[in-house]
PDB file of C-alpha atoms in Angstrom:
ATOM      1  CA  MET A   5       0.000   0.000   0.000  1.00  0.00           C
ATOM      2  CA  CYS A   6       2.987   2.246   0.190  1.00  0.00           C
ATOM      3  CA  VAL A   7       4.929   2.072  -3.095  1.00  0.00           C
ATOM      4  CA  PHE A   8       3.315   1.330  -6.446  1.00  0.00           C
ATOM      5  CA  THR A   9       4.741   1.313  -9.964  1.00  0.00           C
ATOM      6  CA  TYR A  10       3.049   0.914 -13.320  1.00  0.00           C
ATOM      7  CA  LEU A  11       5.105   0.074 -16.402  1.00  0.00           C
ATOM      8  CA  PRO A  12       3.509  -0.317 -19.833  1.00  0.00           C
ATOM      9  CA  LEU A  13       4.485  -3.132 -22.168  1.00  0.00           C
ATOM     10  CA  GLU A  14       3.604  -3.603 -25.828  1.00  0.00           C
ATOM     11  CA  GLY A  15      -0.047  -3.370 -26.764  1.00  0.00           C
ATOM     12  CA  ASP A  16      -2.367  -3.387 -23.772  1.00  0.00           C
ATOM     13  CA  SER A  17       0.060  -5.236 -21.505  1.00  0.00           C
ATOM     14  CA  TYR A  18       1.599  -3.852 -18.330  1.00  0.00           C
ATOM     15  CA  ILE A  19       3.387  -4.636 -15.075  1.00  0.00           C
ATOM     16  CA  VAL A  20       2.304  -3.267 -11.709  1.00  0.00           C
ATOM     17  CA  THR A  21       4.310  -3.869  -8.551  1.00  0.00           C
ATOM     18  CA  ASN A  22       3.534  -2.876  -4.982  1.00  0.00           C
ATOM     19  CA  ASN A  23       5.415  -2.925  -1.667  1.00  0.00           C
ATOM     20  CA  ARG A  24       3.354  -3.211   1.489  1.00  0.00           C
ATOM     21  CA  ASP A  25       5.044  -1.262   4.291  1.00  0.00           C
ATOM     22  CA  GLU A  26       3.230  -2.023   7.519  1.00  0.00           C
ATOM     23  CA  SER A  27       3.569  -2.013  11.290  1.00  0.00           C
ATOM     24  CA  MET A  28       4.921  -5.279  12.640  1.00  0.00           C
ATOM     25  CA  ALA A  29       2.187  -5.119  15.270  1.00  0.00           C
ATOM     26  CA  ARG A  30      -0.364  -5.746  12.516  1.00  0.00           C
ATOM     27  CA  PRO A  31      -0.994  -9.374  11.504  1.00  0.00           C
ATOM     28  CA  LYS A  32       0.611 -10.636   8.312  1.00  0.00           C
ATOM     29  CA  ALA A  33      -1.553 -10.494   5.221  1.00  0.00           C
ATOM     30  CA  ILE A  34      -3.202 -13.628   3.888  1.00  0.00           C
ATOM     31  CA  PRO A  35      -1.516 -14.349   0.511  1.00  0.00           C
ATOM     32  CA  PRO A  36      -3.572 -13.636  -2.628  1.00  0.00           C
ATOM     33  CA  GLN A  37      -6.599 -15.809  -3.243  1.00  0.00           C
ATOM     34  CA  SER A  38      -9.549 -15.514  -5.602  1.00  0.00           C
ATOM     35  CA  TYR A  39     -12.887 -14.397  -4.173  1.00  0.00           C
ATOM     36  CA  VAL A  40     -16.258 -13.850  -5.814  1.00  0.00           C
ATOM     37  CA  LEU A  41     -17.476 -10.284  -5.259  1.00  0.00           C
ATOM     38  CA  ASN A  42     -20.809  -9.317  -6.753  1.00  0.00           C
ATOM     39  CA  GLY A  43     -20.496 -12.186  -9.229  1.00  0.00           C
ATOM     40  CA  LYS A  44     -16.967 -11.188 -10.280  1.00  0.00           C
ATOM     41  CA  THR A  45     -13.808 -13.186  -9.613  1.00  0.00           C
ATOM     42  CA  VAL A  46     -11.338 -10.903  -7.858  1.00  0.00           C
ATOM     43  CA  THR A  47      -7.874 -11.897  -6.637  1.00  0.00           C
ATOM     44  CA  PHE A  48      -6.214 -10.110  -3.738  1.00  0.00           C
ATOM     45  CA  PRO A  49      -4.169 -10.481  -0.546  1.00  0.00           C
ATOM     46  CA  LYS A  50      -6.323  -9.961   2.527  1.00  0.00           C
ATOM     47  CA  ASP A  51      -5.602  -8.006   5.687  1.00  0.00           C
ATOM     48  CA  PRO A  52      -6.821 -10.345   8.456  1.00  0.00           C
ATOM     49  CA  GLN A  53      -7.288  -7.474  10.910  1.00  0.00           C
ATOM     50  CA  ALA A  54      -9.754  -5.410   8.868  1.00  0.00           C
ATOM     51  CA  GLY A  55     -10.763  -8.007   6.276  1.00  0.00           C
ATOM     52  CA  GLY A  56      -9.970  -5.742   3.341  1.00  0.00           C
ATOM     53  CA  THR A  57      -7.117  -5.285   0.904  1.00  0.00           C
ATOM     54  CA  TRP A  58      -4.806  -2.704  -0.616  1.00  0.00           C
ATOM     55  CA  ILE A  59      -4.463  -4.251  -4.088  1.00  0.00           C
ATOM     56  CA  ALA A  60      -6.640  -6.478  -6.273  1.00  0.00           C
ATOM     57  CA  PHE A  61      -7.196  -7.553  -9.840  1.00  0.00           C
ATOM     58  CA  SER A  62      -9.950  -9.059 -11.957  1.00  0.00           C
ATOM     59  CA  ASP A  63     -10.421  -9.568 -15.692  1.00  0.00           C
ATOM     60  CA  GLU A  64     -11.584  -5.965 -15.941  1.00  0.00           C
ATOM     61  CA  TYR A  65      -9.532  -4.027 -13.393  1.00  0.00           C
ATOM     62  CA  THR A  66      -6.308  -3.764 -11.450  1.00  0.00           C
ATOM     63  CA  ILE A  67      -6.675  -1.511  -8.396  1.00  0.00           C
ATOM     64  CA  CYS A  68      -4.263  -0.291  -5.719  1.00  0.00           C
ATOM     65  CA  LEU A  69      -4.863   1.910  -2.670  1.00  0.00           C
ATOM     66  CA  LEU A  70      -2.138   3.935  -0.962  1.00  0.00           C
ATOM     67  CA  ASN A  71      -2.636   5.533   2.432  1.00  0.00           C
ATOM     68  CA  GLY A  72      -2.667   9.330   2.352  1.00  0.00           C
ATOM     69  CA  ALA A  73      -3.638  11.970  -0.175  1.00  0.00           C
ATOM     70  CA  LEU A  74      -1.535  14.890  -1.442  1.00  0.00           C
ATOM     71  CA  LYS A  75       0.218  15.702   1.822  1.00  0.00           C
ATOM     72  CA  LYS A  76       0.691  14.103   5.213  1.00  0.00           C
ATOM     73  CA  HIS A  77      -2.415  14.465   7.356  1.00  0.00           C
ATOM     74  CA  GLN A  78      -3.166  14.176  11.046  1.00  0.00           C
ATOM     75  CA  HIS A  79      -4.663  10.846  12.064  1.00  0.00           C
ATOM     76  CA  LYS A  80      -8.055  11.593  13.655  1.00  0.00           C
ATOM     77  CA  PRO A  81      -9.964   8.435  14.609  1.00  0.00           C
ATOM     78  CA  PRO A  82     -12.554   7.112  14.836  1.00  0.00           C
ATOM     79  CA  TYR A  83     -13.236   6.566  11.139  1.00  0.00           C
ATOM     80  CA  LYS A  84     -16.367   5.150   9.584  1.00  0.00           C
ATOM     81  CA  GLN A  85     -14.600   2.173   8.043  1.00  0.00           C
ATOM     82  CA  SER A  86     -11.218   0.772   7.122  1.00  0.00           C
ATOM     83  CA  ARG A  87      -9.731   1.989   3.851  1.00  0.00           C
ATOM     84  CA  GLY A  88      -9.153  -1.674   3.061  1.00  0.00           C
ATOM     85  CA  LYS A  89     -12.887  -2.067   2.415  1.00  0.00           C
ATOM     86  CA  ILE A  90     -12.804   0.386  -0.497  1.00  0.00           C
ATOM     87  CA  ILE A  91     -11.369  -1.950  -3.134  1.00  0.00           C
ATOM     88  CA  PRO A  92     -13.793  -4.838  -2.424  1.00  0.00           C
ATOM     89  CA  ASP A  93     -16.627  -2.288  -2.436  1.00  0.00           C
ATOM     90  CA  PHE A  94     -15.484  -1.003  -5.848  1.00  0.00           C
ATOM     91  CA  PHE A  95     -16.651  -4.242  -7.451  1.00  0.00           C
ATOM     92  CA  ASN A  96     -20.243  -3.516  -6.422  1.00  0.00           C
ATOM     93  CA  PHE A  97     -20.288  -0.707  -8.995  1.00  0.00           C
ATOM     94  CA  GLU A  98     -20.472  -0.774 -12.790  1.00  0.00           C
ATOM     95  CA  GLY A  99     -17.124   0.976 -13.153  1.00  0.00           C
ATOM     96  CA  PHE A 100     -14.923   3.818 -12.019  1.00  0.00           C
ATOM     97  CA  LEU A 101     -17.349   6.599 -12.957  1.00  0.00           C
ATOM     98  CA  SER A 102     -20.230   5.025 -11.064  1.00  0.00           C
ATOM     99  CA  PHE A 103     -17.980   4.334  -8.078  1.00  0.00           C
ATOM    100  CA  SER A 104     -16.431   7.807  -7.924  1.00  0.00           C
ATOM    101  CA  GLU A 105     -19.775   9.588  -8.241  1.00  0.00           C
ATOM    102  CA  THR A 106     -21.774   7.361  -5.878  1.00  0.00           C
ATOM    103  CA  TYR A 107     -19.483   5.998  -3.164  1.00  0.00           C
ATOM    104  CA  ASP A 108     -19.714   7.748   0.195  1.00  0.00           C
ATOM    105  CA  PHE A 109     -16.165   8.789   1.104  1.00  0.00           C
ATOM    106  CA  GLN A 110     -17.183  10.886   4.112  1.00  0.00           C
ATOM    107  CA  GLY A 111     -15.722   9.577   7.362  1.00  0.00           C
ATOM    108  CA  ILE A 112     -12.935   7.601   5.654  1.00  0.00           C
ATOM    109  CA  GLU A 113      -9.276   8.430   6.268  1.00  0.00           C
ATOM    110  CA  ASN A 114      -7.275  10.016   3.435  1.00  0.00           C
ATOM    111  CA  PHE A 115      -6.175   7.761   0.574  1.00  0.00           C
ATOM    112  CA  THR A 116      -5.077   7.576  -3.055  1.00  0.00           C
ATOM    113  CA  LEU A 117      -6.721   5.025  -5.361  1.00  0.00           C
ATOM    114  CA  ILE A 118      -5.264   3.907  -8.695  1.00  0.00           C
ATOM    115  CA  VAL A 119      -7.705   2.114 -11.030  1.00  0.00           C
ATOM    116  CA  ILE A 120      -6.547   0.478 -14.269  1.00  0.00           C
ATOM    117  CA  ASP A 121      -9.368  -0.428 -16.657  1.00  0.00           C
ATOM    118  CA  ASN A 122      -8.169  -3.375 -18.746  1.00  0.00           C
ATOM    119  CA  LYS A 123     -10.892  -3.013 -21.375  1.00  0.00           C
ATOM    120  CA  ALA A 124     -10.632   0.727 -21.974  1.00  0.00           C
ATOM    121  CA  MET A 125      -6.898   0.762 -21.157  1.00  0.00           C
ATOM    122  CA  SER A 126      -7.302   3.812 -18.977  1.00  0.00           C
ATOM    123  CA  ILE A 127      -5.780   4.722 -15.624  1.00  0.00           C
ATOM    124  CA  ASP A 128      -7.783   6.789 -13.156  1.00  0.00           C
ATOM    125  CA  LYS A 129      -6.326   8.298 -10.002  1.00  0.00           C
ATOM    126  CA  LEU A 130      -8.714   9.301  -7.228  1.00  0.00           C
ATOM    127  CA  VAL A 131      -7.402  11.194  -4.199  1.00  0.00           C
ATOM    128  CA  TRP A 132      -9.574  11.615  -1.104  1.00  0.00           C
ATOM    129  CA  ASP A 133      -8.171  14.330   1.198  1.00  0.00           C
ATOM    130  CA  GLY A 134     -10.808  13.915   3.894  1.00  0.00           C
ATOM    131  CA  GLU A 135     -13.075  16.560   2.378  1.00  0.00           C
ATOM    132  CA  HIS A 136     -12.891  16.338  -1.405  1.00  0.00           C
ATOM    133  CA  ALA A 137     -12.422  13.617  -4.005  1.00  0.00           C
ATOM    134  CA  LEU A 138      -9.941  14.737  -6.645  1.00  0.00           C
ATOM    135  CA  HIS A 139      -9.744  12.837  -9.934  1.00  0.00           C
ATOM    136  CA  ASN A 140      -7.385  12.823 -12.860  1.00  0.00           C
ATOM    137  CA  THR A 141      -6.582  10.447 -15.716  1.00  0.00           C
ATOM    138  CA  LEU A 142      -3.055   9.161 -16.293  1.00  0.00           C
ATOM    139  CA  ASP A 143      -1.402   8.205 -19.574  1.00  0.00           C
ATOM    140  CA  HIS A 144      -1.401   4.400 -19.800  1.00  0.00           C
ATOM    141  CA  LYS A 145       1.522   4.508 -22.242  1.00  0.00           C
ATOM    142  CA  GLU A 146       3.785   6.182 -19.667  1.00  0.00           C
ATOM    143  CA  SER A 147       5.459   4.717 -16.574  1.00  0.00           C
ATOM    144  CA  HIS A 148       4.230   5.891 -13.165  1.00  0.00           C
ATOM    145  CA  MET A 149       5.407   5.606  -9.569  1.00  0.00           C
ATOM    146  CA  PHE A 150       3.540   6.511  -6.384  1.00  0.00           C
ATOM    147  CA  SER A 151       4.694   6.546  -2.753  1.00  0.00           C
ATOM    148  CA  SER A 152       2.531   7.012   0.322  1.00  0.00           C
ATOM    149  CA  VAL A 153       2.799  10.533   1.742  1.00  0.00           C
ATOM    150  CA  THR A 154       2.042   9.179   5.219  1.00  0.00           C
ATOM    151  CA  LEU A 155       5.432   7.448   5.399  1.00  0.00           C
ATOM    152  CA  TYR A 156       7.724   9.469   3.162  1.00  0.00           C
ATOM    153  CA  SER A 157       8.679  13.137   2.956  1.00  0.00           C
ATOM    154  CA  ASP A 158       8.466  15.054  -0.311  1.00  0.00           C
ATOM    155  CA  GLU A 159      12.253  14.849  -0.531  1.00  0.00           C
ATOM    156  CA  ILE A 160      12.279  11.058  -0.238  1.00  0.00           C
ATOM    157  CA  ILE A 161       9.404  10.692  -2.703  1.00  0.00           C
ATOM    158  CA  THR A 162      11.333  12.803  -5.213  1.00  0.00           C
ATOM    159  CA  GLN A 163      14.448  10.710  -4.601  1.00  0.00           C
ATOM    160  CA  ARG A 164      12.479   7.532  -5.271  1.00  0.00           C
ATOM    161  CA  GLN A 165      11.233   8.988  -8.544  1.00  0.00           C
ATOM    162  CA  LEU A 166      14.877   9.541  -9.520  1.00  0.00           C
ATOM    163  CA  TRP A 167      15.741   5.931  -8.663  1.00  0.00           C
ATOM    164  CA  PHE A 168      12.785   4.814 -10.779  1.00  0.00           C
ATOM    165  CA  GLN A 169      13.903   6.891 -13.747  1.00  0.00           C
ATOM    166  CA  GLU A 170      17.470   5.613 -13.369  1.00  0.00           C
ATOM    167  CA  PHE A 171      16.142   2.054 -13.345  1.00  0.00           C
ATOM    168  CA  LEU A 172      14.228   2.687 -16.576  1.00  0.00           C
ATOM    169  CA  ASN A 173      17.279   4.279 -18.184  1.00  0.00           C
ATOM    170  CA  ARG A 174      19.445   1.280 -17.260  1.00  0.00           C
ATOM    171  CA  ASN A 175      16.800  -1.267 -18.257  1.00  0.00           C
ATOM    172  CA  PRO A 176      15.056  -0.159 -21.467  1.00  0.00           C
ATOM    173  CA  GLN A 177      13.992  -3.785 -22.059  1.00  0.00           C
ATOM    174  CA  PHE A 178      13.002  -4.600 -18.476  1.00  0.00           C
ATOM    175  CA  SER A 179      11.434  -7.886 -17.438  1.00  0.00           C
ATOM    176  CA  PRO A 180       8.996  -8.499 -14.571  1.00  0.00           C
ATOM    177  CA  GLU A 181      11.924  -9.963 -12.632  1.00  0.00           C
ATOM    178  CA  ASP A 182      13.930  -6.768 -13.164  1.00  0.00           C
ATOM    179  CA  VAL A 183      11.073  -4.711 -11.749  1.00  0.00           C
ATOM    180  CA  MET A 184      10.663  -7.051  -8.786  1.00  0.00           C
ATOM    181  CA  ASN A 185      14.371  -6.754  -8.015  1.00  0.00           C
ATOM    182  CA  PHE A 186      14.115  -2.966  -8.185  1.00  0.00           C
ATOM    183  CA  HIS A 187      11.265  -3.006  -5.677  1.00  0.00           C
ATOM    184  CA  GLN A 188      13.186  -5.287  -3.336  1.00  0.00           C
ATOM    185  CA  PHE A 189      16.696  -3.855  -3.600  1.00  0.00           C
ATOM    186  CA  GLY A 190      16.307  -0.303  -4.952  1.00  0.00           C
ATOM    187  CA  GLY A 191      17.811   2.532  -2.915  1.00  0.00           C
ATOM    188  CA  THR A 192      21.087   3.650  -1.391  1.00  0.00           C
ATOM    189  CA  GLY A 193      21.342   1.377   1.651  1.00  0.00           C
ATOM    190  CA  ASP A 194      19.179   3.586   3.889  1.00  0.00           C
ATOM    191  CA  LYS A 195      16.834   1.083   5.537  1.00  0.00           C
ATOM    192  CA  ASN A 196      14.493   3.880   6.589  1.00  0.00           C
ATOM    193  CA  ASN A 197      13.792   5.050   3.053  1.00  0.00           C
ATOM    194  CA  ASP A 198      14.906   2.427   0.510  1.00  0.00           C
ATOM    195  CA  LEU A 199      12.153   0.731  -1.469  1.00  0.00           C
ATOM    196  CA  THR A 200      12.269  -2.132   1.027  1.00  0.00           C
ATOM    197  CA  ILE A 201      12.303  -0.549   4.466  1.00  0.00           C
ATOM    198  CA  ASN A 202      13.022  -1.608   8.030  1.00  0.00           C
ATOM    199  CA  ARG A 203      12.473   1.095  10.623  1.00  0.00           C
ATOM    200  CA  ASN A 204      13.732  -0.303  13.941  1.00  0.00           C
ATOM    201  CA  ASP A 205      11.935  -3.615  13.341  1.00  0.00           C
ATOM    202  CA  GLU A 206       8.682  -1.741  14.013  1.00  0.00           C
ATOM    203  CA  LEU A 207       7.739  -0.835  10.435  1.00  0.00           C
ATOM    204  CA  LYS A 208       8.827  -3.098   7.594  1.00  0.00           C
ATOM    205  CA  THR A 209       8.143  -3.929   3.992  1.00  0.00           C
ATOM    206  CA  GLN A 210       6.203  -7.103   4.666  1.00  0.00           C
ATOM    207  CA  CYS A 211       5.568  -8.269   1.117  1.00  0.00           C
ATOM    208  CA  ILE A 212       5.803  -7.367  -2.555  1.00  0.00           C
ATOM    209  CA  ILE A 213       3.086  -8.252  -5.052  1.00  0.00           C
ATOM    210  CA  GLN A 214       3.454  -7.988  -8.805  1.00  0.00           C
ATOM    211  CA  ILE A 215       0.666  -8.280 -11.366  1.00  0.00           C
ATOM    212  CA  VAL A 216       1.509  -8.836 -15.025  1.00  0.00           C
ATOM    213  CA  ARG A 217      -1.207  -8.252 -17.604  1.00  0.00           C
ATOM    214  CA  ARG A 218      -0.529  -9.959 -20.951  1.00  0.00           C
ATOM    215  CA  ASN A 219      -2.751 -11.363 -23.695  1.00  0.00           C
ATOM    216  CA  GLN A 220      -5.876 -10.337 -21.772  1.00  0.00           C
ATOM    217  CA  GLU A 221      -4.818 -12.390 -18.757  1.00  0.00           C
ATOM    218  CA  SER A 222      -3.435 -11.353 -15.381  1.00  0.00           C
ATOM    219  CA  THR A 223      -0.904 -13.354 -13.379  1.00  0.00           C
ATOM    220  CA  PHE A 224       0.695 -12.471 -10.069  1.00  0.00           C
ATOM    221  CA  THR A 225       3.853 -13.048  -8.051  1.00  0.00           C
ATOM    222  CA  TYR A 226       3.710 -12.643  -4.280  1.00  0.00           C
ATOM    223  CA  LYS A 227       6.919 -12.369  -2.273  1.00  0.00           C
ATOM    224  CA  ASP A 228       6.643 -12.630   1.515  1.00  0.00           C
ATOM    225  CA  LEU A 229       9.559 -10.784   3.148  1.00  0.00           C
ATOM    226  CA  ILE A 230       8.937 -11.621   6.819  1.00  0.00           C
TER     227      ILE A 230
END
């Protein structure tokens, strides 16, 4: 839920990879399984504490949620529901437009939602700042990287973008394995801010999940790091 990259491949294919940085006090996620939500088969890792997820994919969509909006906010519980419920709830709607116009975001903590539509080959980014839902469309032919503002300063986020661009420059013909290695080993050796983090054994990158979309099919790799 904390670092997410999207890299386009030829045609309508792409690679998305996500690092989950989480408190070690929180239970480990249940590895990805397929569930039927509103008649649709959706695959995702599950947070056993809240019962939700931060990333999921189906035939139609790949979706990722990052904690935080445009800037770091003050945590003010109680909240109406866990942010992890948002992605499963998405599949009760006809699509992104219906979801974004109808879903009740009031009372939910700040988040950023990335929605990839596999049929339309569009990428929508929805940011909820606690008061307003902000939407923009991203170019699906360009590479994108997002880091959670709740864990990383603007300076570190900018530095990560530079690492990402350097990776792309060094690997013009990247493979899914190359991207996975970048997510696991990218950085300068600073365990507090590298792509895989360990902050005093209290906050760690617990797992990395990668979804590869090719030939109208999605496959995943799940790497447990703890």
